[in-house]
CSV table of C-alpha atoms and ligand atoms in Angstrom, one decimal:
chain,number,residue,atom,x,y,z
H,84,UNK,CA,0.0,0.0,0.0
H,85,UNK,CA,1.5,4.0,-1.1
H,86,UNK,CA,2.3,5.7,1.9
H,87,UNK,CA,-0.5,8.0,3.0
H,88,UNK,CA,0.2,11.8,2.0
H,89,UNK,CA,1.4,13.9,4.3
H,90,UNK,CA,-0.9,14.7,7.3
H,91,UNK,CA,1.1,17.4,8.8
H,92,UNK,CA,-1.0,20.6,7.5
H,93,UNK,CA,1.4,23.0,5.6
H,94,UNK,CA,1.0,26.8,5.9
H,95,UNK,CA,1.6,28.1,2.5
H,96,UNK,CA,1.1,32.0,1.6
H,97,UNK,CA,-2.9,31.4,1.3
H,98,UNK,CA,-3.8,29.4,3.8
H,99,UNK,CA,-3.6,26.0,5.6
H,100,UNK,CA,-2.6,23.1,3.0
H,101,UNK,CA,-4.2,19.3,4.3
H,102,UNK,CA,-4.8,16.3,2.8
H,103,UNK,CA,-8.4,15.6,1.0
H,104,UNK,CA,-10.5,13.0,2.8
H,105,UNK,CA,-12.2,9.8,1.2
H,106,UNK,CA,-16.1,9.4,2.0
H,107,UNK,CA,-16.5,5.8,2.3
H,108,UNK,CA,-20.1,5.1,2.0
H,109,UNK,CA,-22.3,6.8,0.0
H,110,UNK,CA,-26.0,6.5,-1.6
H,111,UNK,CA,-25.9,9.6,-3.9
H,112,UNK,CA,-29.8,9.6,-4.6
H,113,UNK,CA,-30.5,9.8,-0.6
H,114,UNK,CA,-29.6,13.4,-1.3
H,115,UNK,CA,-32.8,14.3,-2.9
H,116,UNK,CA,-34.5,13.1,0.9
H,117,UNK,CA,-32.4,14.7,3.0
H,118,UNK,CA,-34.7,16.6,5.5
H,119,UNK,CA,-37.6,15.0,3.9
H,120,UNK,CA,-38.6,12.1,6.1
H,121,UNK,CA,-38.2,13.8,9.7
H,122,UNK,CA,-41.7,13.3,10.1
H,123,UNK,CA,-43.7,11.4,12.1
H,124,UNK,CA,-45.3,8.2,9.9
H,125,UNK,CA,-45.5,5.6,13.3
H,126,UNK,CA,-46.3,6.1,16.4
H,127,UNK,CA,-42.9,3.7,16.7
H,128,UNK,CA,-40.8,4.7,13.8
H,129,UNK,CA,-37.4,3.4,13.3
H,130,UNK,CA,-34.9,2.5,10.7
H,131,UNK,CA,-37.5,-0.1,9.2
H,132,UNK,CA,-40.1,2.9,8.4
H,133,UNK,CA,-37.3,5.1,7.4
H,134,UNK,CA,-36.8,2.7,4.6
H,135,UNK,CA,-40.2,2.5,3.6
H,136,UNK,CA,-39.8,6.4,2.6
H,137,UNK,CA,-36.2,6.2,1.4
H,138,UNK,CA,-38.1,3.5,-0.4
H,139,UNK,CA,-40.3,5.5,-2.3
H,140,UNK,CA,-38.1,8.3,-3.2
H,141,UNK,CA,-35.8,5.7,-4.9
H,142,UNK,CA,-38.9,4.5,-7.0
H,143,UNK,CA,-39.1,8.1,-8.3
H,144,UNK,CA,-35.4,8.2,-9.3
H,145,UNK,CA,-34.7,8.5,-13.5
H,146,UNK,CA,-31.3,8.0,-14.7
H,147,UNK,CA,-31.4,11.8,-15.8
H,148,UNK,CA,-32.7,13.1,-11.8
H,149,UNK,CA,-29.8,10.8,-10.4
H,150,UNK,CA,-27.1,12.2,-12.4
H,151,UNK,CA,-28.4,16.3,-11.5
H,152,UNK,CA,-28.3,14.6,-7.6
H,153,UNK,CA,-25.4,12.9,-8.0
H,154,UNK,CA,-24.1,16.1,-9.2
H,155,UNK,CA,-25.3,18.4,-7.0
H,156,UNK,CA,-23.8,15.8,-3.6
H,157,UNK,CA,-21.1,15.4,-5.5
H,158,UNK,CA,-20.1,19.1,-5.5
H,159,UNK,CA,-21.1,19.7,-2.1
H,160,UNK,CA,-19.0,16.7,-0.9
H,161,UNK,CA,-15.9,18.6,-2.5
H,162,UNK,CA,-16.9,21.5,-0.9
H,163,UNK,CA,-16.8,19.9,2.0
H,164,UNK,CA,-13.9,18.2,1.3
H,165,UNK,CA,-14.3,14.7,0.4
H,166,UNK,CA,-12.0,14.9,-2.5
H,167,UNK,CA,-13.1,10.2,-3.5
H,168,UNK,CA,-16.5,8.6,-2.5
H,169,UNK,CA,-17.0,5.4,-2.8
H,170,UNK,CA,-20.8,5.0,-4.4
H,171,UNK,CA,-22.8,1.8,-2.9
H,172,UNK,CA,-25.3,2.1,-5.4
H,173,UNK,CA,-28.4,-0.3,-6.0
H,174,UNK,CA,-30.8,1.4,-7.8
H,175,UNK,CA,-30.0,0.1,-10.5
H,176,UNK,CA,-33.2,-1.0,-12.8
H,177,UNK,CA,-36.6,0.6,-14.2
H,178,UNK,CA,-39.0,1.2,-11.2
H,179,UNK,CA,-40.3,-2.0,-12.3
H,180,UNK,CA,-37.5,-3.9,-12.3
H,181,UNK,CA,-36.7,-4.6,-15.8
H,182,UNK,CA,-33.3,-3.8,-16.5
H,183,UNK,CA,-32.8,-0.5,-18.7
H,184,UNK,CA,-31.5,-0.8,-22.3
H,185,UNK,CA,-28.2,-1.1,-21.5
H,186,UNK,CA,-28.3,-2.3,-17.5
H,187,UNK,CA,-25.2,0.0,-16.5
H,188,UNK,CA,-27.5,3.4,-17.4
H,189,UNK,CA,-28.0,4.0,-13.7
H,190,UNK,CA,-24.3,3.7,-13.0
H,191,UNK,CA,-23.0,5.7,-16.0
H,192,UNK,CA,-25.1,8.6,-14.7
H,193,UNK,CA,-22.8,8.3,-11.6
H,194,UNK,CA,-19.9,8.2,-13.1
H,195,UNK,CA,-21.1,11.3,-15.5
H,196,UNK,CA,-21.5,13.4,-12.3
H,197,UNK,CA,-18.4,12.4,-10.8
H,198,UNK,CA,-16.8,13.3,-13.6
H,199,UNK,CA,-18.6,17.0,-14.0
H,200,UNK,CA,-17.7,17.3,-10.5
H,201,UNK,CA,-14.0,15.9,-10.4
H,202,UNK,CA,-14.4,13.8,-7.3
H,203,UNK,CA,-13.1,10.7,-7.8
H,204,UNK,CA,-15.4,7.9,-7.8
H,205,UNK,CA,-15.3,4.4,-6.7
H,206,UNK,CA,-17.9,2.5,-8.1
H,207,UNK,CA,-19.7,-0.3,-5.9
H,208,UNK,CA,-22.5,-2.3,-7.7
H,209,UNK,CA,-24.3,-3.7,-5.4
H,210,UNK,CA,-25.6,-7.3,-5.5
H,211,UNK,CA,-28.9,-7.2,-3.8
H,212,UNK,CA,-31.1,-10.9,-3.8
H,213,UNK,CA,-33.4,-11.2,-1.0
H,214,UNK,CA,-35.4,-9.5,1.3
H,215,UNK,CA,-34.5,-11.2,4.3
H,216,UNK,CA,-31.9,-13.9,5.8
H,217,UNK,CA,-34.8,-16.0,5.2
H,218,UNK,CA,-34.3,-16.1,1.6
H,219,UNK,CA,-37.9,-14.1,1.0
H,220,UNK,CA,-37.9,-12.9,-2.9
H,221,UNK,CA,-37.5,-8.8,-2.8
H,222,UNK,CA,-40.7,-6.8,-2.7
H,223,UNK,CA,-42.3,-4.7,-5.3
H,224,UNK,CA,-40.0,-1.7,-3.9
H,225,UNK,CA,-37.2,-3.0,-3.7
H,226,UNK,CA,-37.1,-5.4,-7.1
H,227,UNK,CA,-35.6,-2.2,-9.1
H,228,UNK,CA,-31.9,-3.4,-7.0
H,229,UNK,CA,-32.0,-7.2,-7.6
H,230,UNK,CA,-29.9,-9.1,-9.8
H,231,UNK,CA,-29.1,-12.9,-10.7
H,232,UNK,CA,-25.1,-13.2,-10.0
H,233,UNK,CA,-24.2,-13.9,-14.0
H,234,UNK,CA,-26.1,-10.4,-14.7
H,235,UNK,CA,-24.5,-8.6,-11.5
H,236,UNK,CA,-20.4,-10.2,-12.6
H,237,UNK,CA,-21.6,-8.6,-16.4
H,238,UNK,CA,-21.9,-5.1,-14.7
H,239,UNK,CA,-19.3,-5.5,-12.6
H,240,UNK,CA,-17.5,-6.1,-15.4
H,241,UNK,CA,-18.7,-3.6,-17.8
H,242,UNK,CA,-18.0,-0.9,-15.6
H,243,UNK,CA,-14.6,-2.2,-14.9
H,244,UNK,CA,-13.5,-1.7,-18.5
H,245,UNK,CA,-14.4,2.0,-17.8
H,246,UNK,CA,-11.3,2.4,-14.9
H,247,UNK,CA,-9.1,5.3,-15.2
H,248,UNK,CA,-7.7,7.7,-12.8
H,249,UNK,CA,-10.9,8.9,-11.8
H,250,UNK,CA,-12.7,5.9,-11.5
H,251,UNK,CA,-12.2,2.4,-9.6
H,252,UNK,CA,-14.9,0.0,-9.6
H,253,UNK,CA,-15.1,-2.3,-6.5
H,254,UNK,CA,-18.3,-4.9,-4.8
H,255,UNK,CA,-20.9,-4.2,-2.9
H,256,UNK,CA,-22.8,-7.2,-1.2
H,257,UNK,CA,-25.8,-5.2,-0.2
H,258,UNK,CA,-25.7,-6.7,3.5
H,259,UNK,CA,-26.3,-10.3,5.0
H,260,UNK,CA,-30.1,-10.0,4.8
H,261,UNK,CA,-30.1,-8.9,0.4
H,262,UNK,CA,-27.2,-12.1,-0.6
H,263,UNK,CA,-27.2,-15.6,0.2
H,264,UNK,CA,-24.7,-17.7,1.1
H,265,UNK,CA,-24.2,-19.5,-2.3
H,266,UNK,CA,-24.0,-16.2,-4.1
H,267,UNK,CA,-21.7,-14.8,-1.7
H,268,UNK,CA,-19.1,-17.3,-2.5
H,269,UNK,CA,-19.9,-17.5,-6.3
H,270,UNK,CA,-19.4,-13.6,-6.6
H,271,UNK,CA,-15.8,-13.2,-4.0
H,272,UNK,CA,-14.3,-16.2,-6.1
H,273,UNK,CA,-14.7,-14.0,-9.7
H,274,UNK,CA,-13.2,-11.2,-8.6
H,275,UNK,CA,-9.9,-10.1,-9.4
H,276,UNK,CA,-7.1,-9.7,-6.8
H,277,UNK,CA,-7.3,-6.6,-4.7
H,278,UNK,CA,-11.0,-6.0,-5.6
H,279,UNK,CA,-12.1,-3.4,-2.8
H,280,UNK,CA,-15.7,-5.3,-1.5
H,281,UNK,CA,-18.0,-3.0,0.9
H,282,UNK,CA,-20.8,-4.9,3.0
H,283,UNK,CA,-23.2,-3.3,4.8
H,284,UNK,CA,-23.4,-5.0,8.3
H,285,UNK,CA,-24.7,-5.1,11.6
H,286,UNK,CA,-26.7,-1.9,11.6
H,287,UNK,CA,-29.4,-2.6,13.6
H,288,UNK,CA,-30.0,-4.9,16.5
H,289,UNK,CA,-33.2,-6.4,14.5
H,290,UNK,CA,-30.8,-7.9,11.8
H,291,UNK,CA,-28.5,-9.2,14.4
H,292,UNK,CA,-31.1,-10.9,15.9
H,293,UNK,CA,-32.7,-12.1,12.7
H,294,UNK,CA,-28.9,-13.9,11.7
H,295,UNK,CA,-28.3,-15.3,15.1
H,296,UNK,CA,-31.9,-17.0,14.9
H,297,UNK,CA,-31.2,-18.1,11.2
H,298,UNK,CA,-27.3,-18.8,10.6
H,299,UNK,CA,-25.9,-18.9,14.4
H,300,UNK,CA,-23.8,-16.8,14.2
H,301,UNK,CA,-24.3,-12.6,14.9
H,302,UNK,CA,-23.3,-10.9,10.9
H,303,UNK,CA,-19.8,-9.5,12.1
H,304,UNK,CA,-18.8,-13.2,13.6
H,305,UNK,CA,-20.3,-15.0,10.5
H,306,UNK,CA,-19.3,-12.9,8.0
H,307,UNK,CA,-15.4,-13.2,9.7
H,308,UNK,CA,-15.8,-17.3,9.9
H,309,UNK,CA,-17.0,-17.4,5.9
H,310,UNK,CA,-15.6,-15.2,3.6
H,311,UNK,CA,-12.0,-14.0,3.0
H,312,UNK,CA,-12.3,-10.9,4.8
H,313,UNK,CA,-8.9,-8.9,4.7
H,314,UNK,CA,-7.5,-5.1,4.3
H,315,UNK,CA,-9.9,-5.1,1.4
H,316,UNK,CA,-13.0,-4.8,2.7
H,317,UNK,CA,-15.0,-2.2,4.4
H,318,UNK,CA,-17.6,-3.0,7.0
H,319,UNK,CA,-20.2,-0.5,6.9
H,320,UNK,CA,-22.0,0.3,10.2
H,321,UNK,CA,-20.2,-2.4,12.3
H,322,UNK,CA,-22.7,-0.6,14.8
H,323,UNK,CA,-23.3,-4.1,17.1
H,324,UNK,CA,-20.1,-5.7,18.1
H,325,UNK,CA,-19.4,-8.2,20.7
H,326,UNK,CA,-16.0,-7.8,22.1
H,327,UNK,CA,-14.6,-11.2,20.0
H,328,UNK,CA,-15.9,-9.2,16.7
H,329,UNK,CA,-14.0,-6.2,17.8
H,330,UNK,CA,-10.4,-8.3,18.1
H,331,UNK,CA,-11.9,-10.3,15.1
H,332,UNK,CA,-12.3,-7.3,12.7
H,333,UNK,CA,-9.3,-5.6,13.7
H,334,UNK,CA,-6.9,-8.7,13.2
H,335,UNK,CA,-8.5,-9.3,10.0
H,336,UNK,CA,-7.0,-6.0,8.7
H,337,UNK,CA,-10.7,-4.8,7.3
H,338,UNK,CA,-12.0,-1.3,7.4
H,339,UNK,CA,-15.0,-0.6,9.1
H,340,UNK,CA,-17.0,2.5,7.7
H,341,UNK,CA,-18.8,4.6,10.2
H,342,UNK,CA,-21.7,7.4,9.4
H,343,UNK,CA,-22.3,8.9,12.5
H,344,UNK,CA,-24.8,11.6,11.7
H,345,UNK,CA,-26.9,8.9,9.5
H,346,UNK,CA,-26.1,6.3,12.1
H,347,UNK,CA,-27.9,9.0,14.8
H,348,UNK,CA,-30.3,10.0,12.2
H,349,UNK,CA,-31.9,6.4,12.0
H,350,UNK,CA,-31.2,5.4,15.6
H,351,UNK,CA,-28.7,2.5,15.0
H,352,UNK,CA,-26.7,2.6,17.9
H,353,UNK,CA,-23.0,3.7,19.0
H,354,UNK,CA,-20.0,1.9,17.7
H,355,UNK,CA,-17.9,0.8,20.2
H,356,UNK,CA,-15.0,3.2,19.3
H,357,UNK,CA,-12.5,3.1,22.5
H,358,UNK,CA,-12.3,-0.9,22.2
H,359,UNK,CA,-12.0,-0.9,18.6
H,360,UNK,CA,-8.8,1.2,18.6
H,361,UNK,CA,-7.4,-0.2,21.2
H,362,UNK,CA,-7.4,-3.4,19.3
H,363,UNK,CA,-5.5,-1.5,16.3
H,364,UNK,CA,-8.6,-1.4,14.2
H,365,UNK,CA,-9.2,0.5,11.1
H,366,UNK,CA,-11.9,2.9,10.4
H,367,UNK,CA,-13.3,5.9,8.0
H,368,UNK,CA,-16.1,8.0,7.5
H,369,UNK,CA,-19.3,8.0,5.2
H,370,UNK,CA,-21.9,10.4,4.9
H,371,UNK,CA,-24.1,7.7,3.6
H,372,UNK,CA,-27.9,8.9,3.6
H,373,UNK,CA,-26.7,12.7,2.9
H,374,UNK,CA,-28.3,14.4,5.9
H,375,UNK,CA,-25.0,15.8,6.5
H,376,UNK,CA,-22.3,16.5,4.0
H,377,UNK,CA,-19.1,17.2,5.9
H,378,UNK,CA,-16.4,15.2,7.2
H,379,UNK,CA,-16.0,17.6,9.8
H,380,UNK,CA,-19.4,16.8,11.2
H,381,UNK,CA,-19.2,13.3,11.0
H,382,UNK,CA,-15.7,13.6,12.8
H,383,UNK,CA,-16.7,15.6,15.5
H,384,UNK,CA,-20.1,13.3,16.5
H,385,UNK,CA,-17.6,10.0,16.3
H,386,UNK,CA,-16.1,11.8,19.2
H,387,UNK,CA,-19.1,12.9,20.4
H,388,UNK,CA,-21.1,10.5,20.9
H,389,UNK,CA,-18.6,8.6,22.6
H,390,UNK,CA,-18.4,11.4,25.1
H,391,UNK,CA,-21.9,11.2,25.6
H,392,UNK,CA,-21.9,7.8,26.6
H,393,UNK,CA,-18.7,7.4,28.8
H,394,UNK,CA,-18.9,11.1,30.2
H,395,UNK,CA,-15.5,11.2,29.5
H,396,UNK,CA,-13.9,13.4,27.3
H,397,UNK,CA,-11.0,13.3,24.5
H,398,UNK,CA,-11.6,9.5,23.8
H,399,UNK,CA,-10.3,9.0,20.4
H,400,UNK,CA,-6.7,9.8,20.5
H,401,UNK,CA,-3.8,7.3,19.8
H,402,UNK,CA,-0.2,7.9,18.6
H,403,UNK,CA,-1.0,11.9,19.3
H,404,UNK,CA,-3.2,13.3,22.6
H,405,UNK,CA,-4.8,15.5,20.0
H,406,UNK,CA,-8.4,14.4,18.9
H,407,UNK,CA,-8.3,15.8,15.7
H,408,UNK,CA,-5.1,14.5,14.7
H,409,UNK,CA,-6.2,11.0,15.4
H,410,UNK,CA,-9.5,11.5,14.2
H,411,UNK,CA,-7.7,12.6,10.6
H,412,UNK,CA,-4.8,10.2,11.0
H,413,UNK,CA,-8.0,7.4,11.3
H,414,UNK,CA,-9.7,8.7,7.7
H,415,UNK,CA,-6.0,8.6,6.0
H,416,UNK,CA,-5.0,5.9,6.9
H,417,UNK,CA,-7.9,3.9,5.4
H,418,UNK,CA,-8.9,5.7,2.5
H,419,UNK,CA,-6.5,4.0,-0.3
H,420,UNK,CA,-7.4,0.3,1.1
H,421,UNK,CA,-11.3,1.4,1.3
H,422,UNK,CA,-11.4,3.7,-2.2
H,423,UNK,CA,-8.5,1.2,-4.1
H,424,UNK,CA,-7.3,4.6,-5.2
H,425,UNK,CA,-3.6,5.4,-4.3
H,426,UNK,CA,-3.1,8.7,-1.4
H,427,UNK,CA,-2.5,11.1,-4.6
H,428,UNK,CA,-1.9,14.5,-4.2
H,429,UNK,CA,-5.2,15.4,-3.2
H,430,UNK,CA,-5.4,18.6,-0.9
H,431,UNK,CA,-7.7,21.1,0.5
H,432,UNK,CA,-6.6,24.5,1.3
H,433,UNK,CA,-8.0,25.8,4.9
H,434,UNK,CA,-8.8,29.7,5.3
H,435,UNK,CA,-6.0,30.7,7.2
H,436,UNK,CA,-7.8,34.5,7.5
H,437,UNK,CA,-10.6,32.8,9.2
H,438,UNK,CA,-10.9,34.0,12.9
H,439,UNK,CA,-11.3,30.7,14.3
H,440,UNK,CA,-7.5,30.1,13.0
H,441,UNK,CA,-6.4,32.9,14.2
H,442,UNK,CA,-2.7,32.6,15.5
H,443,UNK,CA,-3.2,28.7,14.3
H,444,UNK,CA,-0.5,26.5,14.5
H,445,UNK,CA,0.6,23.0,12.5
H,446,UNK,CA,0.1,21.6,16.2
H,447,UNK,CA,-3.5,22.5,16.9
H,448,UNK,CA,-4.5,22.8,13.3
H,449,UNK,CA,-6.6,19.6,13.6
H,450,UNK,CA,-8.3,20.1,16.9
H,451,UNK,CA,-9.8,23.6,15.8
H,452,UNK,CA,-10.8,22.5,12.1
H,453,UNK,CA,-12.3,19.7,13.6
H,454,UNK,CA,-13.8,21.0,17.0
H,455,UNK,CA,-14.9,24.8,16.8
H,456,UNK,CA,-17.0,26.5,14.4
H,457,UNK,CA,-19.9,25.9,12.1
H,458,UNK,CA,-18.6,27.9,8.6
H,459,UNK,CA,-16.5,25.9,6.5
H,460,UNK,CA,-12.9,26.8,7.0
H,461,UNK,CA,-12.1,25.7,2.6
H,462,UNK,CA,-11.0,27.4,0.6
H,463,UNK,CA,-9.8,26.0,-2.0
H,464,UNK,CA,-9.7,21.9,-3.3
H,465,UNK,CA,-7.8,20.4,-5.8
H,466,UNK,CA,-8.2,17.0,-6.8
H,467,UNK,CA,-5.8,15.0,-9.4
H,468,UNK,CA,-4.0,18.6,-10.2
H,469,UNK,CA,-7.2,20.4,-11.2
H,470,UNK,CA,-8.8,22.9,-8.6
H,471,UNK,CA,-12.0,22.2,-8.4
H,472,UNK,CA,-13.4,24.4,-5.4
H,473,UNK,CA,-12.3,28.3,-5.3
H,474,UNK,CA,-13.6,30.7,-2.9
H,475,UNK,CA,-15.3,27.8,-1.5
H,476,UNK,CA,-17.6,27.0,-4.2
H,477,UNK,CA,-17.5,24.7,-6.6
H,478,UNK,CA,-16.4,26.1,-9.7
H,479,UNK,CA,-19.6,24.6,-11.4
H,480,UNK,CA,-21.8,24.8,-8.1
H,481,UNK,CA,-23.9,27.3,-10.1
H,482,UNK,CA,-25.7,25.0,-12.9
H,483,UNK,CA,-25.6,21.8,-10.8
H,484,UNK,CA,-27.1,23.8,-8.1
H,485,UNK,CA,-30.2,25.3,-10.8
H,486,UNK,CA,-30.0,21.5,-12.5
H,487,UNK,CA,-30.5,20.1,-8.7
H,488,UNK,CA,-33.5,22.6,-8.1
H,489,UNK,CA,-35.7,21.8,-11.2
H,490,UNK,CA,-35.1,17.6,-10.9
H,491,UNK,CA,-36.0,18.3,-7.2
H,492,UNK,CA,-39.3,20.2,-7.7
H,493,UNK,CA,-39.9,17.5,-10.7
H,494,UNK,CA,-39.4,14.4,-8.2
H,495,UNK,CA,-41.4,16.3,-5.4
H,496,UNK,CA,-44.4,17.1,-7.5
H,497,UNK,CA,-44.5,13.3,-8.9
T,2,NGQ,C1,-29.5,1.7,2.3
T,2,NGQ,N1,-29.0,2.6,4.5
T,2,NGQ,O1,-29.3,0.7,1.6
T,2,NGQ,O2,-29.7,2.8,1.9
T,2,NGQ,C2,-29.5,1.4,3.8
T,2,NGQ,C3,-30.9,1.1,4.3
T,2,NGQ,C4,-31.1,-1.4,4.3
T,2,NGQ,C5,-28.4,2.4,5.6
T,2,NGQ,N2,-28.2,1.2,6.1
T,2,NGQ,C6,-31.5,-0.1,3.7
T,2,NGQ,N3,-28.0,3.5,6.3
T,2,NGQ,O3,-30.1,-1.5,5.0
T,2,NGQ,O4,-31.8,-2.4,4.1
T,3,ZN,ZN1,-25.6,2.4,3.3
């Protein structure tokens, strides 16, 4: 693996000079939600109603409205900083789940925004079967994501062929619940060496108890006793962890992806953060459903939260007793194993005008991006030697921004 840029920040004549951070989990068309389903539809909502309404936007979704989303998240994510995403994308088919005329139209509109954008992309197709560990066939709603595994490996590889330096194309198995067993296996043996493979897992307590009453095993522990997990794979919401899945995760080398404002947003739980570093485990962030688009955010309630809980504070730190520093030594340190794009010479360019720097050194740089403020401190990003965000906006934030706003009112009045 390339050594990780970097992380000390540089002062250079304009400002503060870090490293870009990867966004490891991603569903683009969530964007178009956001805000939209904090409302009351159960007198015991959860997760499981959430996704009837998440549900139903992703019926409404055209390849045409997912690329001006795509777009539009895209460019904030630079803004924000997130300078690769990785893309767990499942939405794949016609609303009624016939495959478009060519099957990878749903995919390509991704790739088209992150190519307006700049970001770069990493590609998951996600292989989505079932609609339960019991093997139940997928519902009307959800029959738009399924596949057979000979159709899903003909994406994968169709959108393999497309690789350049702005795009990798890795797995997604949707979670334990969406792929079964067989097709597991069938799908991890055709895959080229090094292929990054992101599983969603362990969310919420329902699922683990549906698996232990089904396969015997909680996900994290089955998942660790059947498949070939190593440093390429990301475990996304590792949320419910015994302690043995903690030391089993972290030997194994794998990534685990937190969200924390879409992982407080659809009451999951709290990752067990203090144990999990201790064990040498390796983590990132994700901003996942989109209600938040800011590494800084998701940063600060990882810590946070963890505070909350222990009433205790300054939990995360490791090699350094800063927060911050950890916190962005964490993100580095997993992004090229997660993304499967090398640590390039991606950087973001902090306002060193900004009061909250004021008299800002390369030793508490970290703690006050991270832990004060609400306005974002970039200035400027540059991804792959072409500046992308100046002044703070996206060079094309404009038109994405008008394209956004007419798809939105279209998909709203639908
Ligand atoms: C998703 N989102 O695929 O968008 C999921 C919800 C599910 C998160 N897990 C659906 N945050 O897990 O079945
Ligand atoms: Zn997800």
């Amino acid at each position: 693996m390339p050594e990780p840029a970097s992380l000390q920040p540089i002062r250079a004549d304009d400002g503060w000079r870090v490293p870009g951070i990867a966004n490891l989990h991603s569903h683009a068309f969530q964007r178009a939600m956001a805000g939209l389903a904090e409302r009351r539809t159960d007198p015991a909502d959860s997760f499981w109603t959430w996704r009837e309404t998440m549900y139903r936007f992703a019926e409404r979704m055209t390849p045409d409205a997912l690329h001006a989303v795509a777009a539009q998240v895209y460019a904030e994510m630079l803004e924000a900083g997130y300078t690769r995403v990785c893309e767990f994308h499942y939405v794949h088919h016609r609303p009624d789940g016939n495959p478009y005329d060519d099957p990878a139209e749903m995919s390509l509109a991704l790739v088209a925004a992150a190519r307006e954008t700049g970001i770069r992309l990493t590609l998951l197709p996600v292989l989505y079967m079932t609609g339960g560990f019991d093997g139940r066939p997928l519902s009307a709603r959800q029959r738009r994501f399924g596949h057979e595994v000979d159709a899903y490996l003909r994406l994968f590889e169709a959108l393999r062929a497309r690789e350049d330096e702005g795009l990798r194309v890795g797995v997604a198995l949707h979670s334990l619940r969406a792929v079964p067993e067989a097709a597991l296996r069938e799908v991890l043996a055709a895959l080229p060496a090094r292929t990054p493979v992101h599983i969603h897992i362990a969310e919420q307590v329902g699922e683990v108890q549906d698996c232990l009453a089904l396969r015997d095993a909680r996900p994290v522990e089955w998942l660790l006793a059947n498949a070939p997990v190593d440093a390429h794979w990301t475990l996304v919401h590792a949320t419910h962890l015994d302690a043995a899945e903690v030391a089993g995760i972290a030997r194994s080398g794998a990534v685990v992806a937190l969200c924390p404002t879409t992982e407080a947003n659809l009451g999951d739980g709290l990752f067990p953060l203090r144990a999990f570093l201790d064990a040498g485990g390796r983590w990132g962030v994700g901003s996942d459903s989109q209600i938040s688009v800011s590494p800084v955010e998701e940063l600060r309630w990882l810590e946070y939260g963890q505070r909350l809980v222990t009433r205790h504070r300054n939990i995360a730190v490791g090699a350094s007793e800063s927060v911050g520093e950890t916190l962005l030594a964490g993100v580095a340190d997993s992004a090229a194993s997660a993304t499967g794009f090398a640590d390039g010479d991606d950087w973001l360019l902090l306002d060193a005008a900004a009061p909250i720097l004021a008299g800002a050194t390369a030793q508490d740089l970290a703690d006050r991006w991270i832990f004060s403020g609400n306005r974002p401190l970039l200035r400027e990003v540059h991804v792959a030697g072409r500046r992308v965000v100046a002044e703070g906006r996206h060079l094309l934030a404009e038109a994405i921004a008008a394209d956004y706003g007419a798809t939105l009112r279209r998909l709203l009045a639908a």
